Short mmCIF file of C-alpha atoms in Angstrom, two decimals:
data_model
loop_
_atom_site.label_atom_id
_atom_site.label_comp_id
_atom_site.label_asym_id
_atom_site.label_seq_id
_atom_site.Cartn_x
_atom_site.Cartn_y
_atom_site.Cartn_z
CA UNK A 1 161.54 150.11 106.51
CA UNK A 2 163.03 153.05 108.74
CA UNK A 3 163.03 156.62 107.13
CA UNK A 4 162.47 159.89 108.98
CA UNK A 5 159.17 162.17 109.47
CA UNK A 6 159.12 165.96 108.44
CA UNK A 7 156.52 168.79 108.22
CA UNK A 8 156.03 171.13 105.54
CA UNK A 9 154.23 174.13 106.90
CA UNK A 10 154.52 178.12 106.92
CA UNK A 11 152.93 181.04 105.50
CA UNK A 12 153.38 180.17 101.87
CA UNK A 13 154.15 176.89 99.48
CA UNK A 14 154.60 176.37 95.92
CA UNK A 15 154.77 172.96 94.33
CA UNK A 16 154.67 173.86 90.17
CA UNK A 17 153.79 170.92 88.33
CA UNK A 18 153.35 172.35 84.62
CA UNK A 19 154.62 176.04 85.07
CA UNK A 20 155.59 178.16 81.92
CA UNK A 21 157.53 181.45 82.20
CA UNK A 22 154.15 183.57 82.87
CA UNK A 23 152.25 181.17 84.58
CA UNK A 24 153.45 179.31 87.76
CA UNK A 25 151.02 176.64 88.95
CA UNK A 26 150.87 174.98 92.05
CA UNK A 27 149.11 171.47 92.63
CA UNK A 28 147.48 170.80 95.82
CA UNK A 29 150.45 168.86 97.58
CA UNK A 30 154.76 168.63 98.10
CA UNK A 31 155.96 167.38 94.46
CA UNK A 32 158.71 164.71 94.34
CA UNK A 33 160.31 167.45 92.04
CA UNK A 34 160.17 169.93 95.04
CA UNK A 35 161.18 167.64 97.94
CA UNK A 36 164.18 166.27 95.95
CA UNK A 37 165.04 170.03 95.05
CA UNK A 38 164.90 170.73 98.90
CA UNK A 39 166.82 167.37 99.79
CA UNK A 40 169.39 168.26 97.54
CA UNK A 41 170.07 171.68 98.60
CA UNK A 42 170.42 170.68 102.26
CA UNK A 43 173.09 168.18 100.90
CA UNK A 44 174.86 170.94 99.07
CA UNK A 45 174.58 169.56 95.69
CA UNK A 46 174.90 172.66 92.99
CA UNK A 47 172.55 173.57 90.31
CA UNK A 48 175.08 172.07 87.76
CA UNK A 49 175.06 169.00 88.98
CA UNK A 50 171.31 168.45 89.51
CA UNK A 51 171.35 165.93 87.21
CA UNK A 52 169.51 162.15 87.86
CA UNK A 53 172.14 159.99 85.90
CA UNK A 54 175.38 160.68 83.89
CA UNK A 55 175.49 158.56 80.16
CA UNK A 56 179.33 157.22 79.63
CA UNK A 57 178.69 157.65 75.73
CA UNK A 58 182.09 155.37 74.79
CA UNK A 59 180.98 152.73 77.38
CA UNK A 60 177.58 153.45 77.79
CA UNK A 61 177.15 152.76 80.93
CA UNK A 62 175.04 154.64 83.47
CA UNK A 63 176.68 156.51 86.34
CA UNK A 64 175.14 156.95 89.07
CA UNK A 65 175.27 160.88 91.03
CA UNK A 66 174.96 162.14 93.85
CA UNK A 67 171.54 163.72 92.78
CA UNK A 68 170.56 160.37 91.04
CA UNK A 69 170.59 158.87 94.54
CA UNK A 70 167.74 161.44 95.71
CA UNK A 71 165.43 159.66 93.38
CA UNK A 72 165.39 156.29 95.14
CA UNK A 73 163.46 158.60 97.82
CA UNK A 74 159.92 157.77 98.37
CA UNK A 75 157.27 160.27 99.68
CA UNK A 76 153.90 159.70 101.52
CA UNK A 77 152.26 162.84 102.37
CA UNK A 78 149.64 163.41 104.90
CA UNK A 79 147.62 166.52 103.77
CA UNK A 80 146.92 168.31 107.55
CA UNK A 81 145.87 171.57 106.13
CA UNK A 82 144.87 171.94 102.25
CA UNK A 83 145.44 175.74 102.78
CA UNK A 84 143.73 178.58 100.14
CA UNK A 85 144.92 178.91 96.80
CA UNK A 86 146.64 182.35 96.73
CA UNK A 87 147.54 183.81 92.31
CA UNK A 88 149.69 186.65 92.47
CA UNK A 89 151.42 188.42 90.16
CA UNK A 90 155.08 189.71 89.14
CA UNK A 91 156.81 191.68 86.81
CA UNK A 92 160.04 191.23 85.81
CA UNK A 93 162.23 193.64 83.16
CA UNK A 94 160.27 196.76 84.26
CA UNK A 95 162.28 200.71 84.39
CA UNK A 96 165.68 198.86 82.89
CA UNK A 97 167.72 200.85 80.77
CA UNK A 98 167.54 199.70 76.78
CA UNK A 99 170.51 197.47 77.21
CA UNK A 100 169.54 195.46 80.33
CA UNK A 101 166.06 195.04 79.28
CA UNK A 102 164.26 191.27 78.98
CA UNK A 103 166.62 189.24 76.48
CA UNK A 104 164.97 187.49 73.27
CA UNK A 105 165.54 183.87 71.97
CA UNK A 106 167.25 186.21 69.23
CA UNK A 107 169.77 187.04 71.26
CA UNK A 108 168.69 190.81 71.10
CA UNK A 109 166.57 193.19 74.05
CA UNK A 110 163.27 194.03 74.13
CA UNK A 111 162.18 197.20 72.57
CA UNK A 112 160.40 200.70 74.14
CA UNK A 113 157.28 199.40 75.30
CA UNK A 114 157.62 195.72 75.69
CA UNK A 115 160.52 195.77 78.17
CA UNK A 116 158.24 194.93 81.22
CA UNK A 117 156.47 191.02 81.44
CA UNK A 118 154.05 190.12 84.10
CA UNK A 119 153.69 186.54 85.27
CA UNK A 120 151.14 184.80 87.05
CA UNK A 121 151.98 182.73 90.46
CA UNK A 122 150.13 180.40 92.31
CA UNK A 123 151.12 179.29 96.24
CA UNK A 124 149.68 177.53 99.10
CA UNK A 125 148.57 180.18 102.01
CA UNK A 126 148.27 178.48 105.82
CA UNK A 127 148.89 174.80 103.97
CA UNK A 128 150.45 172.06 106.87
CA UNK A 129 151.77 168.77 105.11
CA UNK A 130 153.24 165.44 107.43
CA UNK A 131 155.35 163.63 105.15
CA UNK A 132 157.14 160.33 105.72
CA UNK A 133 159.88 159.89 103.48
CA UNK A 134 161.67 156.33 102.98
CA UNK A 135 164.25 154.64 100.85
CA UNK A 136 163.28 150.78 100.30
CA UNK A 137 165.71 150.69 97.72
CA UNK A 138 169.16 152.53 99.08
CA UNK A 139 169.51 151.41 102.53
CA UNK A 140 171.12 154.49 105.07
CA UNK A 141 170.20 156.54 102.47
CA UNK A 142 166.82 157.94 104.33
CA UNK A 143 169.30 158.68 107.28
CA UNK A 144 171.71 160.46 105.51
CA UNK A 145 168.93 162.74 104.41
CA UNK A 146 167.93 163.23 107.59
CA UNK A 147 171.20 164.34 109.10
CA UNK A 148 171.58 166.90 105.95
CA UNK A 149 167.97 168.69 106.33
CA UNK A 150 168.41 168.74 110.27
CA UNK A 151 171.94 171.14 109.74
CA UNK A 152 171.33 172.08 105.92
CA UNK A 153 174.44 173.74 104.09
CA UNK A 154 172.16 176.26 101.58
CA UNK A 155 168.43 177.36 103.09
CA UNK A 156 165.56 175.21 102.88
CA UNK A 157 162.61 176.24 100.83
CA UNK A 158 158.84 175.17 100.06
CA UNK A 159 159.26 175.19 96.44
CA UNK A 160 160.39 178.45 95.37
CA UNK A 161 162.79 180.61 98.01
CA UNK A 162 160.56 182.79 98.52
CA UNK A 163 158.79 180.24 100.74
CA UNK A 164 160.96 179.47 103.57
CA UNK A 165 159.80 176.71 105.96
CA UNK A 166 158.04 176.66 109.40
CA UNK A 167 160.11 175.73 112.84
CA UNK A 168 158.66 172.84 113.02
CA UNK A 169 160.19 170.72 110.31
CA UNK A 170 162.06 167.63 110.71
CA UNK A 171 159.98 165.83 113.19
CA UNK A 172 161.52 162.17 114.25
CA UNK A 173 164.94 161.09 112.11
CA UNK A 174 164.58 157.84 112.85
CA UNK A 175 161.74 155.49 112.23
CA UNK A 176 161.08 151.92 111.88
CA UNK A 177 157.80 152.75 110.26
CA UNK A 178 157.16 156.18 108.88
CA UNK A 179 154.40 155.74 106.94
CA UNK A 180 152.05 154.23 109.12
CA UNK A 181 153.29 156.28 111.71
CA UNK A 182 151.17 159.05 109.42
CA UNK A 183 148.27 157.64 111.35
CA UNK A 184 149.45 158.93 114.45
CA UNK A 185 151.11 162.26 114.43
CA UNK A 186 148.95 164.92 115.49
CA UNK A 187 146.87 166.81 112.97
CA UNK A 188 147.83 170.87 112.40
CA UNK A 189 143.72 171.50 112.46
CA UNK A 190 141.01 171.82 114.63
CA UNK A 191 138.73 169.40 115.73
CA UNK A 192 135.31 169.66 113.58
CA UNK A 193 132.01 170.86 115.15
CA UNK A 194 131.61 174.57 116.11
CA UNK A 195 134.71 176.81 116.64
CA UNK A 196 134.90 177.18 120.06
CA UNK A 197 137.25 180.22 121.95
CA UNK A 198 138.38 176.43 124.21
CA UNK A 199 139.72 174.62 120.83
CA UNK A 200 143.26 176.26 121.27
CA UNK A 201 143.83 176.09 124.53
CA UNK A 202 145.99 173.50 126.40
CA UNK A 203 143.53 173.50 129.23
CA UNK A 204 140.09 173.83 127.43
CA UNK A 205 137.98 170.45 127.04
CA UNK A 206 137.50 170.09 122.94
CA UNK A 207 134.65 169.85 121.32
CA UNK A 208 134.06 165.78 120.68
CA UNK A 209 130.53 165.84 118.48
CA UNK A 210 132.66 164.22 115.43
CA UNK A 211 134.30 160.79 116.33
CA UNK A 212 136.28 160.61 112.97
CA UNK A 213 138.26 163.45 110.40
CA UNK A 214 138.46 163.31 106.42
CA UNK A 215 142.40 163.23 106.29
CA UNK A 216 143.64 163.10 102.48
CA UNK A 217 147.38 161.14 101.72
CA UNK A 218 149.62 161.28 98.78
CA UNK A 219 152.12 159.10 97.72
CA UNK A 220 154.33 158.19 94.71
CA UNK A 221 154.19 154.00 95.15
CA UNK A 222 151.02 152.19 95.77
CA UNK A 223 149.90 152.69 99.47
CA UNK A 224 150.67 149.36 101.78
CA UNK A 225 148.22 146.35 102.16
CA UNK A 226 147.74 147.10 105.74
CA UNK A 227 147.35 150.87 105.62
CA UNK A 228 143.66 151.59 105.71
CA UNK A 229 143.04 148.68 108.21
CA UNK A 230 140.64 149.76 110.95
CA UNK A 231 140.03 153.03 108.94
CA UNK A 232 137.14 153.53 106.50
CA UNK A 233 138.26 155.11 103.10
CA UNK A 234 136.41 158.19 102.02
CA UNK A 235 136.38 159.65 98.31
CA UNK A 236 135.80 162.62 96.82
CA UNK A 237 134.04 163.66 93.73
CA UNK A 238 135.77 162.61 90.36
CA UNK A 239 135.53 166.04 89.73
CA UNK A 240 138.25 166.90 91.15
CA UNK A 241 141.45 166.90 90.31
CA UNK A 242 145.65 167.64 90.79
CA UNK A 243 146.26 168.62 87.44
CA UNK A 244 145.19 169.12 84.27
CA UNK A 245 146.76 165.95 83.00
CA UNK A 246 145.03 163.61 86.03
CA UNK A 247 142.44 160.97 84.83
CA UNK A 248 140.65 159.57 87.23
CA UNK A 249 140.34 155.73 86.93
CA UNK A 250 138.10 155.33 90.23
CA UNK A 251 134.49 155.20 89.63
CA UNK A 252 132.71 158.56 91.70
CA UNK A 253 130.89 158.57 94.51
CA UNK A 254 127.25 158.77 94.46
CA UNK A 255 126.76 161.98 96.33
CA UNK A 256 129.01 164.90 97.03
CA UNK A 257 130.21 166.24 99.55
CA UNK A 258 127.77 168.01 102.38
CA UNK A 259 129.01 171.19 101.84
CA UNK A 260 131.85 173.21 99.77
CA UNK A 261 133.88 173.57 103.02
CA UNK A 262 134.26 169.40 103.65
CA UNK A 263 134.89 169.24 99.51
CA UNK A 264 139.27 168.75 99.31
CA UNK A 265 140.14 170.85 96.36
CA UNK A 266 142.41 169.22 93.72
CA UNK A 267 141.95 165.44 95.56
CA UNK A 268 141.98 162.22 93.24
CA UNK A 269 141.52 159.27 95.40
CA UNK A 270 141.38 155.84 95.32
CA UNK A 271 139.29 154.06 98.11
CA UNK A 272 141.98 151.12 98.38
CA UNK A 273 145.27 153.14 97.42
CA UNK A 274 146.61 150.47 95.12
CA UNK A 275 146.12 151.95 91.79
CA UNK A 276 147.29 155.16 90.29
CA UNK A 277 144.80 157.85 89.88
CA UNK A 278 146.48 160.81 88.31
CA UNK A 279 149.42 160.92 86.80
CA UNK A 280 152.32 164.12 87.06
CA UNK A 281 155.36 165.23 85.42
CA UNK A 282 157.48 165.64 88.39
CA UNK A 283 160.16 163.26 88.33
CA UNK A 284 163.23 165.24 88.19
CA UNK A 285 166.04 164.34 85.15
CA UNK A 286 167.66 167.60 85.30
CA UNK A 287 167.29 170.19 87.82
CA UNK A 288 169.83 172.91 86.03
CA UNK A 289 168.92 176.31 86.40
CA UNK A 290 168.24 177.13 82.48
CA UNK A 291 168.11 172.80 81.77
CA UNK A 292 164.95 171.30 83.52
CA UNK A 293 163.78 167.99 82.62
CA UNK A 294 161.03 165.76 84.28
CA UNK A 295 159.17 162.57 83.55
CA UNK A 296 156.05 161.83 84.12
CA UNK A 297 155.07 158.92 86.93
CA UNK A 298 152.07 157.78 88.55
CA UNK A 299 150.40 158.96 91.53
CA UNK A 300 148.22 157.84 94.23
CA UNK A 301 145.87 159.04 96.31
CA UNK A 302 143.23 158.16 99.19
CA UNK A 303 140.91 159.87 101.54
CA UNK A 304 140.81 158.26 104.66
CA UNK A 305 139.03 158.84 108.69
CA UNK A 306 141.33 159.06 111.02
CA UNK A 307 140.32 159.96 114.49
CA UNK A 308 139.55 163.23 115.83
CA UNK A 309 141.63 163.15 118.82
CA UNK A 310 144.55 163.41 116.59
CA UNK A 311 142.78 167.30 115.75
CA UNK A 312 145.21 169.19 118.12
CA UNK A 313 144.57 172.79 116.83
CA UNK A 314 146.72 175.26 116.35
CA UNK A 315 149.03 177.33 118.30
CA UNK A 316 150.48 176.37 121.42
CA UNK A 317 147.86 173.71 121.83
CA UNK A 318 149.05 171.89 118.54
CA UNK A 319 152.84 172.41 119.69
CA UNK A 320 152.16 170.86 123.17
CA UNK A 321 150.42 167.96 121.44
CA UNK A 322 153.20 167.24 119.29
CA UNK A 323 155.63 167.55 121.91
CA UNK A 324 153.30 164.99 124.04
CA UNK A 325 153.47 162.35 121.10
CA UNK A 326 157.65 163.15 120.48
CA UNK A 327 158.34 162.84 123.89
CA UNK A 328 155.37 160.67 125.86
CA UNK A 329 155.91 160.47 129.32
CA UNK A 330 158.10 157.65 130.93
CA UNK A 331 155.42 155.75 134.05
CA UNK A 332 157.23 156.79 137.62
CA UNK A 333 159.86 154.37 139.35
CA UNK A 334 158.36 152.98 142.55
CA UNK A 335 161.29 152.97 145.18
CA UNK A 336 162.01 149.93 147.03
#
């Protein structure tokens, strides 16, 4: 099943998954809603025609669009960095003169003293996601997206366009296994234990006191038979969730986690990754800018060790481990 590898990092990400006009909400991890969204745009494909599947209403038959093709996509993501929640706030409508103030569902302006509306927006801050995207169902479709987002024709985004994407972002184009190749691409964190000045640098010896790393994955199909092999699953509290619609159907663990810091904030899991736990309304039917429909679909979720020579830092340090796994080095030619 080839498909292509890309990371979602930079300074800030938003992935709304219930958002009203004053309150923008982020869940804890790329939306198929938002990826889509970003596919699309590096394909070109305009806010009008956002649309999943076009109705023949004399025939009624089903055509099939160019955005419709987006959604045979499928998305594992591999949560390097959970980031810190960040809630700002905007106002829109503010100083206008009276006849380019707010507009009401009336059809009329908002009056003297009512003309200014603050909204409330979550985002991501320092958040580094691995995701392995395939298309099981649309062959040389997963390689057509990968050509687009490596020369996009609009900008890319992490949600909203305010969030523009780190340099490192389309990883390998071509894979004959992307998601289990999850379980070998370097991590964007640091290797647990005490912080040491040596983490960072190329040339420093890390700190090797932990043999294994919590690493949390996403996905919107039931994880593969095969995927946790060798590695033991790890759970969080039931506690916690993605969203205020996610019911856990796991049973908890006994005890929580050792400290706040090793808790994952807004993780279901699932300790085999076969069955949903959560479920979100971000399947995209309509992405039109003042038209946007989703359905809702099942997620899943597991908390897995990986191990903790994948940590490569940050910096320089994570680039040149990255750049060793991209590009490992060929054994010398002995001459005759």
């Amino acid at each position: 099943m080839n498909g292509f590898l890309m990371q979602l990092g930079g300074p800030l990400q938003s992935w709304g998954e219930h958002s009203a006009f004053t309150d923008r909400d982020t869940v804890s991890h790329p939306t198929r809603s938002g990826l889509i969204g970003m596919i699309a745009s590096a394909f070109g494909i305009p806010r009008d025609q956002a649309v999943a599947d076009v109705t023949d209403v004399e025939g009624g038959a089903v055509s099939p669009t160019a955005f419709g093709r987006l959604t045979h996509l499928r998305f594992t993501v591999r949560c390097d960095r959970p980031g810190t929640r960040l809630r700002d706030f905007h106002t829109v409508g503010g100083g206008y003169p009276a006849h380019r103030t707010v507009p009401t569902a009336k059809g009329g302006r908002r009056g003297a003293g009512m003309t200014t509306i603050v909204s409330h927006r979550g985002y991501l801050s320092d958040a580094v996601f691995t995701v392995a995207v395939t298309a099981p169902d649309a062959p040389g479709l997963a390689a057509e997206c990968a050509e687009a987002l490596a020369a996009p024709r609009w900008p890319l985004h992490l949600g909203r366009r305010s969030c523009p994407p780190g340099a490192l972002f389309l990883l390998r184009a071509d894979v004959p296994d992307p998601v289990g190749e999850l379980r070998a691409v370097p991590l964007a964190r640091p290797r647990p234990g005490p912080v040491r000045p040596v983490d960072d640098d190329p040339g420093g010896t890390p700190d090797s006191s932990a043999a294994t790393v919590t690493v949390r994955f996403t996905a919107d199909t039931p994880f593969p038979d095969g995927f946790l092999a060798g590695f033991p699953a790890d759970s969080p509290p039931a506690s916690l969730r993605d969203s205020p619609s996610a019911s856990l159907r796991e049973s908890p663990p006994e005890s929580p986690p050792e400290s706040p810091r090793d808790a994952l904030p807004d993780a279901p899991s699932s300790t085999s990754g076969r069955s949903s736990v959560s479920t979100l309304n971000d399947e995209p039917v309509r992405l039109k800018s003042r038209d946007r429909v989703y359905r809702s679909r099942p997620a899943y979720a597991t908390n897995c060790r990986l191990p903790a020579d994948l940590c490569a830092g940050h910096g320089l340090a994570y680039i040149d481990a990255l750049d060793a796994y991209l590009h490992p080095s060929q054994p010398e030619r002995s001459v005759p």
